[in-house]
XYZ file of N, CA and C in Angstrom:
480
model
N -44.383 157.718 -17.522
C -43.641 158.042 -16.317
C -42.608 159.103 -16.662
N -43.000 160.179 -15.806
C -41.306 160.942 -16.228
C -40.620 161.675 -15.052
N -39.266 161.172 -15.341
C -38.468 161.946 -14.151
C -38.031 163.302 -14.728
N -37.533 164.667 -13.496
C -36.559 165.223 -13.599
C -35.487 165.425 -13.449
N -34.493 165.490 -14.111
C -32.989 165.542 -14.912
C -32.437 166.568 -13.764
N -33.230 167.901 -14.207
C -32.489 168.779 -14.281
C -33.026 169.961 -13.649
N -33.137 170.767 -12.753
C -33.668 172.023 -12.431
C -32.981 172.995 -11.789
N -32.383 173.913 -12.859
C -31.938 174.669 -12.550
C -32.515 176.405 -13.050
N -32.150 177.317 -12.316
C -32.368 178.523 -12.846
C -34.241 178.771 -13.058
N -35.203 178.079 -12.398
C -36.424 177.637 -13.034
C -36.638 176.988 -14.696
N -35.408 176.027 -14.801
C -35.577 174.818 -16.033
C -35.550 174.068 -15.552
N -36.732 173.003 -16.277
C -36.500 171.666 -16.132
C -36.458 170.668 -17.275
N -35.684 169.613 -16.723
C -35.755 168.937 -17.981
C -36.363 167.364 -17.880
N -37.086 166.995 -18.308
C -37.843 165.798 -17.904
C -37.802 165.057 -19.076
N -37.653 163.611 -19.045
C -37.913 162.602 -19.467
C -39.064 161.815 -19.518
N -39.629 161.520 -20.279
C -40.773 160.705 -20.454
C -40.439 159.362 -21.101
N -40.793 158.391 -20.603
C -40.803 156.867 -20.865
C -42.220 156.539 -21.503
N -41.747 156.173 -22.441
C -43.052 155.457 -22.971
C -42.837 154.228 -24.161
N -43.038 153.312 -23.527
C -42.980 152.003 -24.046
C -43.973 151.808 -25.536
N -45.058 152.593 -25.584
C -45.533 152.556 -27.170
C -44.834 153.287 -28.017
N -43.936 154.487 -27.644
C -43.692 155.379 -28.961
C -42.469 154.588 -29.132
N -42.147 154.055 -30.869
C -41.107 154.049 -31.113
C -40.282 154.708 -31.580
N -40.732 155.700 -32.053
C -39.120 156.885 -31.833
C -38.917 157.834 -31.055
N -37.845 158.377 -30.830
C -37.770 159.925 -29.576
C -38.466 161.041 -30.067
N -38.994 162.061 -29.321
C -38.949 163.115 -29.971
C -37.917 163.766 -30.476
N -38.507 164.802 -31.341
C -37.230 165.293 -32.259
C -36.820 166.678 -31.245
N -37.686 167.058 -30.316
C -37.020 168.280 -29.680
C -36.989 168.417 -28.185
N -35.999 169.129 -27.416
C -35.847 168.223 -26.716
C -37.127 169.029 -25.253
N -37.146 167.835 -24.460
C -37.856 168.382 -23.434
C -37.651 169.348 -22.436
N -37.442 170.536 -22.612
C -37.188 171.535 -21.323
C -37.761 172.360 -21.029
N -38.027 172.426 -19.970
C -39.386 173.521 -19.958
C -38.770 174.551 -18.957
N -39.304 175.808 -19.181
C -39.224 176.901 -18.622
C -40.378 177.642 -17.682
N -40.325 177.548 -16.341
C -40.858 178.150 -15.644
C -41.522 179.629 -15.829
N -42.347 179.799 -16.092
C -43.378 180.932 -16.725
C -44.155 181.664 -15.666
N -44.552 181.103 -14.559
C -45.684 181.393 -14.020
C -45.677 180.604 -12.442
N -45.826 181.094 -11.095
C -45.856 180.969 -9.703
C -47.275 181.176 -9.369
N -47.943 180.843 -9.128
C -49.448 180.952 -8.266
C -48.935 180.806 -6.647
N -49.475 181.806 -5.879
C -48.972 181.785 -4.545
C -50.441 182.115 -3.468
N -50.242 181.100 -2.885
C -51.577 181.524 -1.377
C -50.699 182.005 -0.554
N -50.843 182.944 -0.100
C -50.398 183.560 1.355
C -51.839 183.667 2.561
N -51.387 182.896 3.513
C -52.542 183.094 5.050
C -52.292 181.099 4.875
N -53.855 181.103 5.516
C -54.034 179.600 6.082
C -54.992 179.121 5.185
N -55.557 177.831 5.951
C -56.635 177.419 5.186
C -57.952 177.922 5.433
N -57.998 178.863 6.548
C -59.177 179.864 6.850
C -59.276 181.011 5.789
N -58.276 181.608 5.046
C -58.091 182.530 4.512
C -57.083 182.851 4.026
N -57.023 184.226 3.322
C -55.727 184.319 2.476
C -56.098 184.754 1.643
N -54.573 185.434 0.820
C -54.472 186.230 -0.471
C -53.592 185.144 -1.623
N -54.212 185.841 -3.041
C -53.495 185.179 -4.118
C -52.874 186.200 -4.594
N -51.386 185.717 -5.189
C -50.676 186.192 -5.874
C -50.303 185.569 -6.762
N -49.788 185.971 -8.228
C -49.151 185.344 -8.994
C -48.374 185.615 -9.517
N -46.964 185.395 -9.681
C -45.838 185.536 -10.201
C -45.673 185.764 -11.701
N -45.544 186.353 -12.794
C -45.342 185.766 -14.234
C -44.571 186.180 -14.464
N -43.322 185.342 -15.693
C -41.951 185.674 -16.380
C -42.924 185.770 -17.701
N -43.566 187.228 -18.103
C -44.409 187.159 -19.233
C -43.588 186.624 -20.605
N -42.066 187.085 -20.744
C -41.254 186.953 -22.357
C -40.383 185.447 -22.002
N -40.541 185.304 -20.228
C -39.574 183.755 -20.460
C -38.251 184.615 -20.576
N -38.206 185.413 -20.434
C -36.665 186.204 -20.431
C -35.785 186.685 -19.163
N -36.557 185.603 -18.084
C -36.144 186.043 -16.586
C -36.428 187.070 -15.783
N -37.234 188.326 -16.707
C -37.778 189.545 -15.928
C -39.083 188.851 -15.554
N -39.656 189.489 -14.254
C -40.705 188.910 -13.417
C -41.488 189.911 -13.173
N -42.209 189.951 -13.036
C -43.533 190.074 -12.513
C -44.765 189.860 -11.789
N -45.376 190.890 -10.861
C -46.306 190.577 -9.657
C -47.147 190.616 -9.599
N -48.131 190.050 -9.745
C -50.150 190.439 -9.929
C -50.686 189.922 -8.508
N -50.597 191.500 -8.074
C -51.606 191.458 -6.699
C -52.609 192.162 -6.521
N -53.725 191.487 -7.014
C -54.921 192.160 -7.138
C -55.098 192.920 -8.533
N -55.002 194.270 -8.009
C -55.156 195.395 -9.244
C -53.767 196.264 -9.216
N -52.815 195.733 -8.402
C -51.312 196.406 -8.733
C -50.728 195.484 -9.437
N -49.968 195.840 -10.279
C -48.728 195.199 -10.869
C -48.113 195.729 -11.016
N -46.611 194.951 -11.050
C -45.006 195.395 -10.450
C -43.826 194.628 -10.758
N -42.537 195.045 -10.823
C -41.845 194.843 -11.312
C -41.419 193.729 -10.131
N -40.875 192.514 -10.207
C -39.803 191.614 -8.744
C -38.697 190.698 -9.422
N -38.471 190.701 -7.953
C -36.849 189.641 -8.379
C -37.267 188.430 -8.936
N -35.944 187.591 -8.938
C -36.417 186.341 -9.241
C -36.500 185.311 -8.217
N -35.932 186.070 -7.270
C -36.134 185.362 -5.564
C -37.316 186.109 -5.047
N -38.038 186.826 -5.322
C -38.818 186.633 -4.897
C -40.212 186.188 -5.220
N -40.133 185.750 -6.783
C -40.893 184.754 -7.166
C -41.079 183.452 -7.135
N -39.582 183.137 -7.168
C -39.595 181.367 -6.471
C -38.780 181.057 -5.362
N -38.049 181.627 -5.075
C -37.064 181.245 -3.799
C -38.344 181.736 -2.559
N -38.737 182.390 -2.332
C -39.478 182.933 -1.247
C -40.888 182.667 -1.042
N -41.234 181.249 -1.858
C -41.896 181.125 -2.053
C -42.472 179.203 -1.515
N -41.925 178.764 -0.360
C -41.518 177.676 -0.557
C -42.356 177.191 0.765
N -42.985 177.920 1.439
C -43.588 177.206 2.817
C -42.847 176.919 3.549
N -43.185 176.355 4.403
C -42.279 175.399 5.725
C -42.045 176.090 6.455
N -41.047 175.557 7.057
C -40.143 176.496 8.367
C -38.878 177.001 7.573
N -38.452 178.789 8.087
C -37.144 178.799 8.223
C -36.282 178.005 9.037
N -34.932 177.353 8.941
C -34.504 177.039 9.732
C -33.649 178.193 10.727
N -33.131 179.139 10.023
C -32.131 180.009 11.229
C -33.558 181.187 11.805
N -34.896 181.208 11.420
C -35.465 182.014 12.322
C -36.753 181.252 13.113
N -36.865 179.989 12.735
C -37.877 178.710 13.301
C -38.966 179.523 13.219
N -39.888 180.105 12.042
C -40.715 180.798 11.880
C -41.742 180.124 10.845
N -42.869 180.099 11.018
C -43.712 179.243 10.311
C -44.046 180.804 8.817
N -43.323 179.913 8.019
C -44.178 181.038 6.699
C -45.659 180.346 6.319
N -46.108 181.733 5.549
C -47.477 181.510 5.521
C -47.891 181.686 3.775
N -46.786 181.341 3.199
C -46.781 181.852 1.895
C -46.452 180.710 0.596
N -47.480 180.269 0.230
C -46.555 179.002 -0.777
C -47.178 179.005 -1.892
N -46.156 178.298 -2.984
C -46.919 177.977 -4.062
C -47.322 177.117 -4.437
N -48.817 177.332 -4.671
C -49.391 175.875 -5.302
C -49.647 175.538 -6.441
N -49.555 176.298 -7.325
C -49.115 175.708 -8.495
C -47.825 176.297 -9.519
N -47.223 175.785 -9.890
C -46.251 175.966 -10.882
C -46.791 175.951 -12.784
N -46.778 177.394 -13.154
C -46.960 177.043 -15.094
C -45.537 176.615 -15.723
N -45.050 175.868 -16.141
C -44.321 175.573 -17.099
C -44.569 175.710 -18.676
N -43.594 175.999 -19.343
C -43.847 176.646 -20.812
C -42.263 175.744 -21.404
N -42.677 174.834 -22.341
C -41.770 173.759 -23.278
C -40.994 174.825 -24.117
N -39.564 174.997 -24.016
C -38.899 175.890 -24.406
C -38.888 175.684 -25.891
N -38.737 174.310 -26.721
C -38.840 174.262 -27.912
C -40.211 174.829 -28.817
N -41.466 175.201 -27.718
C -42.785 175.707 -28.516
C -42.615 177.480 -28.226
N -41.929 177.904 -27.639
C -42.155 179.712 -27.374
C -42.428 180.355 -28.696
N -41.560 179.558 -29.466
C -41.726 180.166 -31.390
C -43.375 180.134 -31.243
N -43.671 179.068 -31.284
C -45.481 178.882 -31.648
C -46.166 179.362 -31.208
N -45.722 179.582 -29.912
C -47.052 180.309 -28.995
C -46.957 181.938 -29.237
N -45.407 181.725 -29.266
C -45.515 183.468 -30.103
C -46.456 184.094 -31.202
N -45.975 183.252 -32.082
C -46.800 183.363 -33.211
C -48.240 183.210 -33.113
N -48.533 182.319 -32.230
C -50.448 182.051 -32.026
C -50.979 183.445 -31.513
N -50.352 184.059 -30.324
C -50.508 185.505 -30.266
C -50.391 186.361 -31.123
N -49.534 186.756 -31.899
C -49.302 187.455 -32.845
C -50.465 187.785 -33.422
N -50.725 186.241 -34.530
C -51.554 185.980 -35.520
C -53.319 186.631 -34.533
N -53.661 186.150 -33.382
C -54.568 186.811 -32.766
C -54.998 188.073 -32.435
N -53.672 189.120 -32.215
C -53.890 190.273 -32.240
C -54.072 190.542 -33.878
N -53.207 190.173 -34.623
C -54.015 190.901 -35.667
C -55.128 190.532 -36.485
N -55.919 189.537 -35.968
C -57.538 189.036 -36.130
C -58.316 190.045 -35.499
N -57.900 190.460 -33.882
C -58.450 190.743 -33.094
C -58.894 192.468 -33.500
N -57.849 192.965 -33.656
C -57.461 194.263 -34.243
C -57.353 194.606 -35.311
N -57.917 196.031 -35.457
C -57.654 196.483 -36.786
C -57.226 198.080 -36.591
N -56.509 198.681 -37.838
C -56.124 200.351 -38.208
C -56.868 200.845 -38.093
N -57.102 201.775 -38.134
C -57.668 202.782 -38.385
C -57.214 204.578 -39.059
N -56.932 204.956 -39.919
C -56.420 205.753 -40.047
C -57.427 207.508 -40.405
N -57.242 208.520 -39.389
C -57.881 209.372 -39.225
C -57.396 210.986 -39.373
N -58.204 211.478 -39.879
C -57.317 212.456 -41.049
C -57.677 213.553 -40.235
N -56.501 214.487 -40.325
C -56.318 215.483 -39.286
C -57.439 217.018 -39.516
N -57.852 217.639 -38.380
C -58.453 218.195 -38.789
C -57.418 219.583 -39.763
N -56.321 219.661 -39.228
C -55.112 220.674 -39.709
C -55.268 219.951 -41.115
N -55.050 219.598 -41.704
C -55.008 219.015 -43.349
C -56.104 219.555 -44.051
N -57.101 218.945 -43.074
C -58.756 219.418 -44.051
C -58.790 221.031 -44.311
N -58.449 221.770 -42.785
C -58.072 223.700 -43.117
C -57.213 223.824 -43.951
N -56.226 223.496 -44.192
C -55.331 223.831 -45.236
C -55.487 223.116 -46.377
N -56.455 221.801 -47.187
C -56.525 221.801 -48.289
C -57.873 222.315 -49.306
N -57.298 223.379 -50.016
C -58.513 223.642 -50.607
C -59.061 223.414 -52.089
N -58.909 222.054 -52.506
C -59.511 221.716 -53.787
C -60.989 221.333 -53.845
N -61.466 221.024 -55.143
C -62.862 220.459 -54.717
C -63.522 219.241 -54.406
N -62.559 218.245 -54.355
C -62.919 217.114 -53.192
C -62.451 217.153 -51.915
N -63.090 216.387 -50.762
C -62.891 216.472 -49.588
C -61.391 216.508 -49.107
N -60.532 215.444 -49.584
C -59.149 215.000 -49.456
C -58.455 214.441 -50.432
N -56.754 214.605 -50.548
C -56.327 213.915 -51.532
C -55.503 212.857 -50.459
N -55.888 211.600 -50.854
C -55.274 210.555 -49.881
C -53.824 209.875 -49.902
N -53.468 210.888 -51.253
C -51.402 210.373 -50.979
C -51.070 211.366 -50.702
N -51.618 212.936 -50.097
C -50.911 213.402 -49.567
C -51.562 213.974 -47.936
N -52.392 213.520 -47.940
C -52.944 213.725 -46.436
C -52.344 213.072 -44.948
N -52.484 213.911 -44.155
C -51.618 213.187 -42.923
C -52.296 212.680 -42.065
N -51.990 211.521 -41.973
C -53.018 210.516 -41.068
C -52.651 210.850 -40.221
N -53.469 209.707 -38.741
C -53.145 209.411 -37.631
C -53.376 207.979 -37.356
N -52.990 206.872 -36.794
C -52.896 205.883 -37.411
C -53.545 205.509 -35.544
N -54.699 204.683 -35.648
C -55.005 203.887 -34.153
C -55.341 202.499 -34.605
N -54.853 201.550 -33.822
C -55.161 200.407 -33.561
C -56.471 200.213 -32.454
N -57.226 200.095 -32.717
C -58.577 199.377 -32.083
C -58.987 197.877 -32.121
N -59.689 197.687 -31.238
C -60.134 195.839 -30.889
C -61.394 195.929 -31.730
N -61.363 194.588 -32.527
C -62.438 194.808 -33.577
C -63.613 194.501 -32.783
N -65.041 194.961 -32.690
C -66.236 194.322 -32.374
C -66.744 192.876 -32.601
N -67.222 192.396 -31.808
C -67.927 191.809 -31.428
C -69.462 191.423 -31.508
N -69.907 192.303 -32.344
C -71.028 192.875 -32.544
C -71.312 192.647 -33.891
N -72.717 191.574 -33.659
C -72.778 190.696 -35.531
C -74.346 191.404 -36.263
């Protein structure tokens, strides 16, 4: 069973009861609002949007469709709430149905799980200018401590 404590700023802090574990956790539970999924229209139809705080650093972001864009933070969750206004008695057509939460004590890890993936994923590449090759004239192709790279990162293949 767990209640919330606390929600502020998109944090929450929740408690979990659990009668088998006998000790607490060691860190504490708060999670940080990451991510808004939003239907706008009815149940006939409608558009998706989704909100993301990609760094968890309060800057936001809008994925509508194939634009993306910079937004507030009201208008990722404050404006986002259904119902009726009360001072314009206007039916909104815009809500969110789901909420991502992200456990503030794991951001280290998940950082790192990315990290460690891009550089599985990716590799250097370093590519030697054609200006170097005209101007060196010994009798091997290149000397490689003094040649001037160009340095690209590429997505490794896929292809076994």
């Amino acid at each position: 069973m767990a209640s919330v404590v606390r929600c502020l700023c998109g944090r929450a802090v929740l408690f979990f009861r659990d009668q088998h574990r006998q000790e607490p956790e060691d860190t504490s539970a708060t999670y940080i609002l990451h991510a808004v999924l939003v239907h706008s229209g009815d149940n006939h139809g409608g558009h998706y949007v989704v909100y993301i705080n990609p760094k968890n650093d309060g800057k936001w972001c809008k994925f509508d469709d194939d634009v993306v864009s910079r937004c507030t933070r009201n208008e990722a969750i404050e404006q986002n709430y259904g119902g009726h206004d009360n001072d314009l008695n206007i039916r909104h057509s815009s809500n969110a149905y789901m909420l991502v939460y992200v456990r503030e004590s794991t951001i280290h890890e998940l950082q790192e799980r990315l990290d460690e993936q891009r550089r599985t994923n990716f590799m250097n590449i370093n590519v030697l200018l054609e200006d170097y090759m005209e101007i060196y004239q010994k009798s091997d192709l290149f000397n490689p401590t003094t040649a001037t790279y160009r340095m690209f990162k590429v997505r490794k293949s896929q292809q076994s």
